[in-house]
mmCIF file of C-alpha atoms in Angstrom:
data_model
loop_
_atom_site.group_PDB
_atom_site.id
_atom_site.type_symbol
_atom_site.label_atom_id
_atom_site.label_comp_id
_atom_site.label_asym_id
_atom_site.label_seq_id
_atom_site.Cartn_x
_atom_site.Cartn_y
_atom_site.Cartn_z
ATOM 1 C CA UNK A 87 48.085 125.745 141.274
ATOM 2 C CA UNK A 88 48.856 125.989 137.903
ATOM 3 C CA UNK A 89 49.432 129.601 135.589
ATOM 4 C CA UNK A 90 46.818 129.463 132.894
ATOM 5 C CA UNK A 91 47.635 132.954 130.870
ATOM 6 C CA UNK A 92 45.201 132.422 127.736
ATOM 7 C CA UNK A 93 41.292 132.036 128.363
ATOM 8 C CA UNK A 94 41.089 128.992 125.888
ATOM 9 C CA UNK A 95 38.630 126.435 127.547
ATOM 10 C CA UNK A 96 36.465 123.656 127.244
ATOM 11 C CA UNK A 97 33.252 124.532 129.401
ATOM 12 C CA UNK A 98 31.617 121.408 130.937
ATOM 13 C CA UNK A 99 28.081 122.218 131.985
ATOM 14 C CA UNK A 100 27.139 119.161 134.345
ATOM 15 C CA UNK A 101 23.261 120.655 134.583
ATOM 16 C CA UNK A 102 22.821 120.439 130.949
ATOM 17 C CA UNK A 103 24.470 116.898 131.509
ATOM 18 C CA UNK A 104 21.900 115.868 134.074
ATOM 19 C CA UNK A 105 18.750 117.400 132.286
ATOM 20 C CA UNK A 106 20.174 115.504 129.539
ATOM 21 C CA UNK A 107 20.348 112.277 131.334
ATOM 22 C CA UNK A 108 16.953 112.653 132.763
ATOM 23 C CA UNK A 109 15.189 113.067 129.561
ATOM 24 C CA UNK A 110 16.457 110.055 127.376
ATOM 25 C CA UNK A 111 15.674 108.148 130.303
ATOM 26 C CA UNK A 112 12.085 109.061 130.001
ATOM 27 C CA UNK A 113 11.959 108.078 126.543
ATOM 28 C CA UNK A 114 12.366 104.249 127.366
ATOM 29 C CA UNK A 115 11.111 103.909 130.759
ATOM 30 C CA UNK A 116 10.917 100.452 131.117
ATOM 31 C CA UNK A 117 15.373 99.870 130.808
ATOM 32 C CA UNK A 118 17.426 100.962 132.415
ATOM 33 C CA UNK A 119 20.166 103.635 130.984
ATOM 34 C CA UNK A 120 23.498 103.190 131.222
ATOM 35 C CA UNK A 121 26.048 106.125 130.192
ATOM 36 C CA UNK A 122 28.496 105.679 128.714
ATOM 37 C CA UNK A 123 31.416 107.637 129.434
ATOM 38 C CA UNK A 124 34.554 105.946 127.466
ATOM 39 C CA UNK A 125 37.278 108.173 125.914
ATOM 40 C CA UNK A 126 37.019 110.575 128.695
ATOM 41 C CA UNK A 127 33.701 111.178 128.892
ATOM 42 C CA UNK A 128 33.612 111.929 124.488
ATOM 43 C CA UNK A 129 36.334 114.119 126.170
ATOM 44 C CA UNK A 130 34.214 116.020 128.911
ATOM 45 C CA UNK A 131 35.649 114.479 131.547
ATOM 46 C CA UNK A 132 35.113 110.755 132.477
ATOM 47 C CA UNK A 133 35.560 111.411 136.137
ATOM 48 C CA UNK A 134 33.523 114.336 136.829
ATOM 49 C CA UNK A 135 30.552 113.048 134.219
ATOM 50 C CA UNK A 136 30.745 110.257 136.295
ATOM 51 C CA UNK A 137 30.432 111.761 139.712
ATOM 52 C CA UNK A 138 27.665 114.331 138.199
ATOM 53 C CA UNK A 139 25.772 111.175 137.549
ATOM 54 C CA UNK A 140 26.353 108.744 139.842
ATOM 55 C CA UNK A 141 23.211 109.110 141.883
ATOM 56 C CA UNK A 142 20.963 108.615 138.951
ATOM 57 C CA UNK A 143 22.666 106.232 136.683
ATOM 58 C CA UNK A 144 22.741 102.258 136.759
ATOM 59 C CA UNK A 145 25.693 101.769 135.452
ATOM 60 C CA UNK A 146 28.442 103.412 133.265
ATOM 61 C CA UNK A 147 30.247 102.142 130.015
ATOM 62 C CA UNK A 148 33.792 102.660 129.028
ATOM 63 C CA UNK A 149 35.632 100.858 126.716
ATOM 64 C CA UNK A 150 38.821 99.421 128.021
ATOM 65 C CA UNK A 151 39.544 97.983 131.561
ATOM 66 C CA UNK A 152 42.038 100.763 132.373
ATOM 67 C CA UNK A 153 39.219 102.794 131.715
ATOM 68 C CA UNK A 154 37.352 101.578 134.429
ATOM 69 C CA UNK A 155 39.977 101.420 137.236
ATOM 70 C CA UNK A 156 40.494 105.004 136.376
ATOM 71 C CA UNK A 157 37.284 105.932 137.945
ATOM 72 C CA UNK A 158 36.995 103.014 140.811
ATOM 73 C CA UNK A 159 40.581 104.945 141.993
ATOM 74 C CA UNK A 160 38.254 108.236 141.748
ATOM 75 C CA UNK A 161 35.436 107.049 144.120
ATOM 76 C CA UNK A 162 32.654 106.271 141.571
ATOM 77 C CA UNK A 163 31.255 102.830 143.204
ATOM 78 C CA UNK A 164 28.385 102.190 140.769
ATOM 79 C CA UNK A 165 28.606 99.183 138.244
ATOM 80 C CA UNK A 166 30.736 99.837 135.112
ATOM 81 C CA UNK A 167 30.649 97.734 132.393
ATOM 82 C CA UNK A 168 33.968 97.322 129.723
ATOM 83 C CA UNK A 169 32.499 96.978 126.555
ATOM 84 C CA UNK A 170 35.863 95.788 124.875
ATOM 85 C CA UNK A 171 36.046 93.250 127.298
ATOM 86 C CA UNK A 172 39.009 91.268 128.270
ATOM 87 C CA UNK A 173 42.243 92.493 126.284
ATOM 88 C CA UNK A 174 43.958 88.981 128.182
ATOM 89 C CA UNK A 175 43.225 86.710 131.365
ATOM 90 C CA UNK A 176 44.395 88.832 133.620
ATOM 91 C CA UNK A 177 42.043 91.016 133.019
ATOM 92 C CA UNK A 178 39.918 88.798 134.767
ATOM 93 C CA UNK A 179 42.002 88.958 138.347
ATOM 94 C CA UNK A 180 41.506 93.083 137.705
ATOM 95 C CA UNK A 181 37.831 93.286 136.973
ATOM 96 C CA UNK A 182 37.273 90.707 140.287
ATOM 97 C CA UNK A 183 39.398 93.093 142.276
ATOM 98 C CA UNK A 184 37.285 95.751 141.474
ATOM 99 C CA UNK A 185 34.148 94.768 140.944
ATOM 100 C CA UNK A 186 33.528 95.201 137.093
ATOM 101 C CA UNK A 187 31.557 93.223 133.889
ATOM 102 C CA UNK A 188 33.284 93.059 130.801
ATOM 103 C CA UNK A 189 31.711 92.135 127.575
ATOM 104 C CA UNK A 190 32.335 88.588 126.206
ATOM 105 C CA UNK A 191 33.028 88.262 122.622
ATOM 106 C CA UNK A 192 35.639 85.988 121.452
ATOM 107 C CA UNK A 193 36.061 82.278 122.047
ATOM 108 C CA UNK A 194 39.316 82.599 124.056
ATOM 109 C CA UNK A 195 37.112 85.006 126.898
ATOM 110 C CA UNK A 196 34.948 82.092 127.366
ATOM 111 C CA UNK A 197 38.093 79.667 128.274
ATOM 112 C CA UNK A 198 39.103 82.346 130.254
ATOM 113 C CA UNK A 199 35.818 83.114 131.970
ATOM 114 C CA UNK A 200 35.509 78.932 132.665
ATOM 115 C CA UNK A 201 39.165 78.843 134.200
ATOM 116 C CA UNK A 202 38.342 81.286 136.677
ATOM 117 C CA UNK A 203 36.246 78.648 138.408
ATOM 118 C CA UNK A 204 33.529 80.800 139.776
ATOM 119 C CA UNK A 205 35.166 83.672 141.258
ATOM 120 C CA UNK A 206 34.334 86.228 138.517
ATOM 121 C CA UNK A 207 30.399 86.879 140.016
ATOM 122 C CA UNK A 208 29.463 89.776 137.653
ATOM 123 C CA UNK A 209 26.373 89.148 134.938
ATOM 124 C CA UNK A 210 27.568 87.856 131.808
ATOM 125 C CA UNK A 211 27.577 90.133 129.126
ATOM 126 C CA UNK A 212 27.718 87.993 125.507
ATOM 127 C CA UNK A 213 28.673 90.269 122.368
ATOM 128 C CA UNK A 214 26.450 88.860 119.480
ATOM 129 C CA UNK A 215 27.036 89.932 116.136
ATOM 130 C CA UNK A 216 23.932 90.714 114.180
ATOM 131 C CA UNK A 217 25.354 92.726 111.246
ATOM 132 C CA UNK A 218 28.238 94.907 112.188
ATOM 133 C CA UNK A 219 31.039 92.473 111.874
ATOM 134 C CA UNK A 220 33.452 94.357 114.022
ATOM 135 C CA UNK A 221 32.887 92.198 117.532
ATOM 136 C CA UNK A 222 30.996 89.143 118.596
ATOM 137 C CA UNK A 223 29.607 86.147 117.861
ATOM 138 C CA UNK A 224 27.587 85.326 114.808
ATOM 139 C CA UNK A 225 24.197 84.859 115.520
ATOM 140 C CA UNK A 226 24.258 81.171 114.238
ATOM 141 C CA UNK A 227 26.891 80.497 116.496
ATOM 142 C CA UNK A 228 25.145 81.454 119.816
ATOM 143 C CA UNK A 229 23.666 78.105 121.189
ATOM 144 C CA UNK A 230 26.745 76.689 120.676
ATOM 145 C CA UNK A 231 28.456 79.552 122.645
ATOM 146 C CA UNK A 232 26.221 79.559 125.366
ATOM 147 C CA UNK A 233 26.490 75.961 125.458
ATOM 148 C CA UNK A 234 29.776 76.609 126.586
ATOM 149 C CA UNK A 235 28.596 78.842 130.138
ATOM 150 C CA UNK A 236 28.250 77.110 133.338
ATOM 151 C CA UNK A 237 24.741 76.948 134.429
ATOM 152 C CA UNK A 238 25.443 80.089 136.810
ATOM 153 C CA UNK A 239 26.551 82.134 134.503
ATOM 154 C CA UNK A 240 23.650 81.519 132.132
ATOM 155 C CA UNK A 241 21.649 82.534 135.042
ATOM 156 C CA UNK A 242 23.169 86.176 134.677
ATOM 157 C CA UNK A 243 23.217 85.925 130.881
ATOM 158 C CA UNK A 244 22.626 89.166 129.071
ATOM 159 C CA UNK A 245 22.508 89.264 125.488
ATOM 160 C CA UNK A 246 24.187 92.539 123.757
ATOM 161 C CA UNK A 247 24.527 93.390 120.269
ATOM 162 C CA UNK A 248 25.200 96.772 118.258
ATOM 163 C CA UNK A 249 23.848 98.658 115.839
ATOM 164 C CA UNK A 250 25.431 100.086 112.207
ATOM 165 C CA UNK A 251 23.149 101.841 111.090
ATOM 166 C CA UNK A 252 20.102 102.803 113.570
ATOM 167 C CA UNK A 253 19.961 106.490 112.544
ATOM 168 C CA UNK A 254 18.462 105.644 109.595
ATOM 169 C CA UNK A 255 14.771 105.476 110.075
ATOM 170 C CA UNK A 256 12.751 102.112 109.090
ATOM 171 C CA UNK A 257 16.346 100.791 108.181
ATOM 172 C CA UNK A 258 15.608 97.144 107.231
ATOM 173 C CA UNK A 259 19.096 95.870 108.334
ATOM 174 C CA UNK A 260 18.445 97.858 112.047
ATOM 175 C CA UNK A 261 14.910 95.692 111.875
ATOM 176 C CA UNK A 262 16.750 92.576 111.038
ATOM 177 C CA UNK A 263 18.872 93.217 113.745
ATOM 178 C CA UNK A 264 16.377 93.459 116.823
ATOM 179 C CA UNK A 265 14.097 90.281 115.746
ATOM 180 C CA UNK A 266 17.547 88.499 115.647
ATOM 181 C CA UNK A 267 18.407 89.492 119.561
ATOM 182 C CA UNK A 268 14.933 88.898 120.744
ATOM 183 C CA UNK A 269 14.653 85.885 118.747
ATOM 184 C CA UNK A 270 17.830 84.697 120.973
ATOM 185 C CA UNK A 271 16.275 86.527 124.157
ATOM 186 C CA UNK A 272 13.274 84.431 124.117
ATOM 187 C CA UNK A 273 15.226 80.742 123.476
ATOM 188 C CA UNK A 274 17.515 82.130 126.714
ATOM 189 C CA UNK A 275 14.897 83.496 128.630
ATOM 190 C CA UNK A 276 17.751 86.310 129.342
ATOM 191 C CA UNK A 277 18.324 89.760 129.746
ATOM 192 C CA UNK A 278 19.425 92.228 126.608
ATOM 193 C CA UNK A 279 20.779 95.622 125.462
ATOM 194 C CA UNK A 280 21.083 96.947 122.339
ATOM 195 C CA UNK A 281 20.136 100.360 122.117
ATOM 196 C CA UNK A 282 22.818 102.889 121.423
ATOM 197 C CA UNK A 283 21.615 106.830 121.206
ATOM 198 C CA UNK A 284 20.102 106.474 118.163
ATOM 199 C CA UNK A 285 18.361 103.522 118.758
ATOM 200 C CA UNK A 286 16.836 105.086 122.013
ATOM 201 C CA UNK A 287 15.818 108.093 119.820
ATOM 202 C CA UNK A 288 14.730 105.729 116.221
ATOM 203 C CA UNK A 289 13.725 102.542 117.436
ATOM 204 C CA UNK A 290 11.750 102.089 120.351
ATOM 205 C CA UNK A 291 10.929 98.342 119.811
ATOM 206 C CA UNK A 292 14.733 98.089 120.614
ATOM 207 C CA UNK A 293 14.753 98.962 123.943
ATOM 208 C CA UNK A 294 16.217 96.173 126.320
ATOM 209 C CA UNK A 295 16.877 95.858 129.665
ATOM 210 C CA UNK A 296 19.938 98.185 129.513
ATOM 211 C CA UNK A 297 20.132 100.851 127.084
ATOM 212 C CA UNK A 298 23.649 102.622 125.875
ATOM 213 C CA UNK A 299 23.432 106.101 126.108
ATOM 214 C CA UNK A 300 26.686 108.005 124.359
ATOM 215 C CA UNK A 301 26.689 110.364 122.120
ATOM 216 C CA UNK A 302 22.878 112.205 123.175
ATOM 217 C CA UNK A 303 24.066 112.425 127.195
ATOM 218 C CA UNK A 304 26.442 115.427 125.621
ATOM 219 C CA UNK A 305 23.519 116.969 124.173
ATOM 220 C CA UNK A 306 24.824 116.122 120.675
ATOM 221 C CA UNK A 307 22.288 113.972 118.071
ATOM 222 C CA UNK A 308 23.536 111.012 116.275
ATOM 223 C CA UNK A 309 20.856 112.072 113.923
ATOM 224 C CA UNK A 310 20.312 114.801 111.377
ATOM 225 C CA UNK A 311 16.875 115.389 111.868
ATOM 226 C CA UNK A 312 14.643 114.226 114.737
ATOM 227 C CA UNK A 313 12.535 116.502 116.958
ATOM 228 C CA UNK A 314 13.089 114.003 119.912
ATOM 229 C CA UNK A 315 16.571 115.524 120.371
ATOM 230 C CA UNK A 316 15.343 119.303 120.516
ATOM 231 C CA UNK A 317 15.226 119.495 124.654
ATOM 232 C CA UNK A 318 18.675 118.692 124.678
ATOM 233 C CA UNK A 319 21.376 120.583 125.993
ATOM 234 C CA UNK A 320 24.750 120.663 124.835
ATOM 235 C CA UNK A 321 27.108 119.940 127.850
ATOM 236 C CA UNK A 322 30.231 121.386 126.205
ATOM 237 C CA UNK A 323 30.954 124.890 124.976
ATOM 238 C CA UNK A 324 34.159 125.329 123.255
ATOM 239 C CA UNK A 325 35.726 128.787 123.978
ATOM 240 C CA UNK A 326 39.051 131.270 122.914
ATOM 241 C CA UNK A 327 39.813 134.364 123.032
ATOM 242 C CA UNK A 328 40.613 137.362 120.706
ATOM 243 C CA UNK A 329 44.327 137.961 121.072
ATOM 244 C CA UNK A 330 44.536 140.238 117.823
ATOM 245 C CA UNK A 331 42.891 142.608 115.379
ATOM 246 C CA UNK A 332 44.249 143.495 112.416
ATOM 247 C CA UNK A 333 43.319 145.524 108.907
ATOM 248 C CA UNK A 334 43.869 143.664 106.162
ATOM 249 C CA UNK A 335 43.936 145.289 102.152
ATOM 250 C CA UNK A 336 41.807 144.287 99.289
ATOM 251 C CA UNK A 337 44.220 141.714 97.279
ATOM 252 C CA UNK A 338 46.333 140.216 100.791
ATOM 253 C CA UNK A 339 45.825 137.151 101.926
ATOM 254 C CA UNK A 340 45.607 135.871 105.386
ATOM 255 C CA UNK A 341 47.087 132.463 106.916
ATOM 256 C CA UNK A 342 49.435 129.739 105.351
ATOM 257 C CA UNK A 343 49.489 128.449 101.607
ATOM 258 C CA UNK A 344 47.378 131.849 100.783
ATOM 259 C CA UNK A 345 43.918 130.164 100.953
ATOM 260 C CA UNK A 346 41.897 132.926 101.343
ATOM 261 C CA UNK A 347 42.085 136.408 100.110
ATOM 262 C CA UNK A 348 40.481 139.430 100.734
ATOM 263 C CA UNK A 349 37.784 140.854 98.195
ATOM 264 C CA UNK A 350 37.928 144.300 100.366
ATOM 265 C CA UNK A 351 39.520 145.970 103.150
ATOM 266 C CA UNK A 352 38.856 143.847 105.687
ATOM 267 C CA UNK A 353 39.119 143.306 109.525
ATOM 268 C CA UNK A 354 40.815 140.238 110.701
ATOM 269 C CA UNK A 355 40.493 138.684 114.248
ATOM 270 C CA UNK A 356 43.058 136.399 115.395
ATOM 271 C CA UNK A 357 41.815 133.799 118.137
ATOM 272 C CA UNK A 358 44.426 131.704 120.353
ATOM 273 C CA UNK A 359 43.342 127.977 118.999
ATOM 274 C CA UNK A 360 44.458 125.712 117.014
ATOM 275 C CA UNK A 361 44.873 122.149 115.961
ATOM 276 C CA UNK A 362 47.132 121.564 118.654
ATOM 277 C CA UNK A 363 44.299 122.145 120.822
ATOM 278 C CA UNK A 364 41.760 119.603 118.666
ATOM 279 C CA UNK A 365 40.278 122.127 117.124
ATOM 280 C CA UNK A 366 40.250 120.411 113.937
ATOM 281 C CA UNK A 367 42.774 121.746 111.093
ATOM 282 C CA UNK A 368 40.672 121.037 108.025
ATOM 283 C CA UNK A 369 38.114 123.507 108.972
ATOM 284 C CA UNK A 370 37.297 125.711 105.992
ATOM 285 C CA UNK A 371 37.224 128.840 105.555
ATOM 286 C CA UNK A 372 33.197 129.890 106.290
ATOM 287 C CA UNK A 373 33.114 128.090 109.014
ATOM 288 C CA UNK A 374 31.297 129.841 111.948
ATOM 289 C CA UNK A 375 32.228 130.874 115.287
ATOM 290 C CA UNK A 376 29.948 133.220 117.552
ATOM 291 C CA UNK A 377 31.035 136.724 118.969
ATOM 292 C CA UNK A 378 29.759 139.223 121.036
ATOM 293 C CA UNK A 379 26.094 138.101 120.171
ATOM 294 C CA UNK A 380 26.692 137.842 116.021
ATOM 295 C CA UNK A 381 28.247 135.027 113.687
ATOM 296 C CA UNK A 382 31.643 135.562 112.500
ATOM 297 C CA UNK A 383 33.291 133.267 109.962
ATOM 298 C CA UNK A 384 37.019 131.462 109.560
ATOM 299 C CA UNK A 385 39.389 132.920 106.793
ATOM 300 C CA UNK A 386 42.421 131.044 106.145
ATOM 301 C CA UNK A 387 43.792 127.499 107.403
ATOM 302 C CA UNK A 388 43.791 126.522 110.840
ATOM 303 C CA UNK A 389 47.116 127.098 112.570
ATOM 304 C CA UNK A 390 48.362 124.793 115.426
ATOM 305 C CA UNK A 391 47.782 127.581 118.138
ATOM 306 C CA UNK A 392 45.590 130.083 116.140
ATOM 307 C CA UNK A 393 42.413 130.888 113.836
ATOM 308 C CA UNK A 394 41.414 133.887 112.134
ATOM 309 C CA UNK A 395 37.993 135.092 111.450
ATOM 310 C CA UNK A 396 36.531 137.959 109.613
ATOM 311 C CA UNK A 397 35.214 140.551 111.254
ATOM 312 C CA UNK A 398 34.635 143.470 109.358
ATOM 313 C CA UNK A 399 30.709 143.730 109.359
ATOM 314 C CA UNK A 400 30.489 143.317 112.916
ATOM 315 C CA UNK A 401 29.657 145.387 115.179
ATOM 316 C CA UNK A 402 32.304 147.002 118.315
ATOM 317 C CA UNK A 403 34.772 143.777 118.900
ATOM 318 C CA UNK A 404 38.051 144.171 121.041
ATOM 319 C CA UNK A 405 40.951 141.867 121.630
ATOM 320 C CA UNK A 406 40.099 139.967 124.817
ATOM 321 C CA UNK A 407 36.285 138.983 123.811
ATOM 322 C CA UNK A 408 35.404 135.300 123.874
ATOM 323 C CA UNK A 409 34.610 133.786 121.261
ATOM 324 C CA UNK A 410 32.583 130.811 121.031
ATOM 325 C CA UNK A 411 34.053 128.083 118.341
ATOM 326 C CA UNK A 412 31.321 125.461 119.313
ATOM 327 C CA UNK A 413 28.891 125.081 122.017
ATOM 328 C CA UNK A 414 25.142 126.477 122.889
ATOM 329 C CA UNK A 415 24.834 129.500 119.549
ATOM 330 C CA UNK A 416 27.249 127.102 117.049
ATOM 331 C CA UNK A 417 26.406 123.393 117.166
ATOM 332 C CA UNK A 418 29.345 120.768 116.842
ATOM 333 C CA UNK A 419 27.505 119.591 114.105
ATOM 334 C CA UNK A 420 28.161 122.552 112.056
ATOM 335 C CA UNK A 421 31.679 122.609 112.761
ATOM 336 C CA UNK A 422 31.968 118.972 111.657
ATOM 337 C CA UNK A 423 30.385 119.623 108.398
ATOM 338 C CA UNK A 424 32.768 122.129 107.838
ATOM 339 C CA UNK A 425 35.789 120.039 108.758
ATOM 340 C CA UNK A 426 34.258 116.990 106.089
ATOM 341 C CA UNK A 427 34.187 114.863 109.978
ATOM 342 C CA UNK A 428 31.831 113.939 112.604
ATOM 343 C CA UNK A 429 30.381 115.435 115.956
ATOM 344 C CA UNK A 430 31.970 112.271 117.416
ATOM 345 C CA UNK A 431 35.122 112.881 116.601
ATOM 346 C CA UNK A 432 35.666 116.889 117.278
ATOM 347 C CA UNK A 433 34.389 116.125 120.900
ATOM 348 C CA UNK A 434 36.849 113.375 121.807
ATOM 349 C CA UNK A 435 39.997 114.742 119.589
ATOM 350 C CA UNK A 436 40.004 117.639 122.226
ATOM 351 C CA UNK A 437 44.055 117.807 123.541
ATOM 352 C CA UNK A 438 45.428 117.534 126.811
ATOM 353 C CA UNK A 439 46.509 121.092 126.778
ATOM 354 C CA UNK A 440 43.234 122.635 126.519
ATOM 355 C CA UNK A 441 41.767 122.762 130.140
ATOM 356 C CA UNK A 442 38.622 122.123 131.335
ATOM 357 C CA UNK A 443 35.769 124.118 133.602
ATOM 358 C CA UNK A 444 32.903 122.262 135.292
ATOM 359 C CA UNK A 445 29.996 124.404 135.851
ATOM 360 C CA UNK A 446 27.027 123.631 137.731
ATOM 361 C CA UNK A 447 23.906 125.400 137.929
ATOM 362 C CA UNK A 448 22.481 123.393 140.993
#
């Protein structure tokens, strides 16, 4: 078993995941929701997510093949689709052998798709590119791709396309987007997807077949303001503890390059994370953490192993308290604002050295 001396922690509530789950899916019940759990899970765990929700899900998302076989060698036997798709044609050979879709998008996946000569069984999954010009094919260039498919394949044909922009309410690009997929859905008589979070959430006439749930499964909005996302949960609670207390003198200053200096004597609280544990380094100082019941705010830069917080109008705190840097009382959207960065990108920058607790609360 491993020594773990300091009580820093990510805290994985799989309930809050489930409730979380449960709810989105009620919000488009006629598709089916997939979650997606590439990048670890947003970094919450890609294997235990996975096992939390296999029993209720349809099929999960990840992002790269190695992705997938990560959790087939786990046990998790539902579908998984690779939404990256084929990286080369062996590939192919590896997503036969263990039973997984991957997402079509370039010309060379079609030759390799027709070379496999029928043993590759999965649906088809066709990237096409309605506005986001990152993957897939143009939209003009569809028949001809399709073309291309055996007749089996365009049997098990699902259309898929992406969003850029579907936070933004009554987005005219977002609205552009959806008449172009069904437009293509009805000429193919086929299946589609193309709801991410916030189109599940903002667009309701963009509800497919399969939606893609990300982001919202954590209990984190891709949105700033919609009162859809108020019943849910976040899964993760990001946690430290005080290691130090110190008094600090009108006129000193606390932390590297000086950044911060006190206006009175003051009351300092060091807390054992850092950047090293993804904790993200450009946090500024105001930033807000929650102790003992009240808000406490960052003084100084971020440190690779520690923080430092200001704690002189609080009430009794002692070294050894938790300290809550994001979770149920400070959102991950706060932090982010504070850091000039995203929600997506302080969950998944989390570090390998900061370990993980799964909670369950049956």
């Amino acid at each position: 078993m491993t020594y773990i001396s300091r009580k820093t922690q990510a805290v994985i509530d799989l309930t809050a995941l489930q409730n979380n789950y449960q709810y989105i899916s009620t919000l488009a019940p006629n598709s089916k929701t997939m979650a997606v759990i590439k990048a670890n899970g947003y970094e919450h765990g890609a294997i235990e997510v996975a096992k939390a929700l296999e029993e209720q899900v349809p099929c999960f998302a990840v992002a790269f093949v190695d992705e997938a076989i990560q959790l087939r060698k786990a046990g998790i036997k539902t579908p998984i689709l690779v939404l990256e798709g084929p990286f080369q044609e062996s590939d192919f050979a590896i997503a036969i052998q263990h039973d997984l879709s991957l997402m079509l998008h370039t010309a060379a996946q079609i030759a390799w798709l027709n070379n496999d000569k029928g043993t590759y069984r999965s649906d088809i999954w066709l990237k096409i590119d309605t506005g986001m010009n990152r993957l897939g094919f143009r939209v003009e260039d569809a028949p001809d791709v399709i073309a291309l498919l055996t007749e089996e394949h365009r049997k098990k044909l699902i259309i898929c396309s992406h969003f850029s922009c579907a936070e933004i309410k009554n987005n005219p690009k977002t609205a552009k987007q959806i008449t172009q997929v069904k437009a293509l859905v009805e000429q193919y008589a086929c299946q589609y997807s193309m709801a991410n979070s916030a189109g599940i959430l903002n667009w309701p006439e963009s509800h497919g077949h399969y939606n893609r749930l990300g982001l919202a499964l954590y209990g984190v909005s891709p949105i700033e303001q919609c009162d859809l996302v108020e019943p849910l949960e976040p899964v993760m609670t990001l946690e430290a503890e005080i290691i130090a207390i110190r008094k600090v003198k009108a006129g000193e200053t606390v932390g590297y390059g000086d950044t911060w200096q006190a206006d009175r004597s003051s009351i300092i609280a060091v807390i054992a994370i850092g950047y090293a544990d993804g904790y993200p380094r450009n946090a500024k100082s105001g930033t807000p953490v929650y102790v003992n019941g009240s808000i406490a705010y960052l003084v100084g830069r971020v440190s690779m192993d520690m923080i430092t917080i200001d704690i002189t109008d609080l009430p009794k705190v002692s070294v050894g308290d938790s300290v809550e840097l994001w979770g149920k009382n400070i959102s991950v959207d706060t932090v982010a604002k504070y850091s000039d960065s995203i929600n997506y990108e302080l969950l998944t920058r989390l570090s390998s050295r900061l370990p993980k607790t799964f909670i369950n609360r049956g």
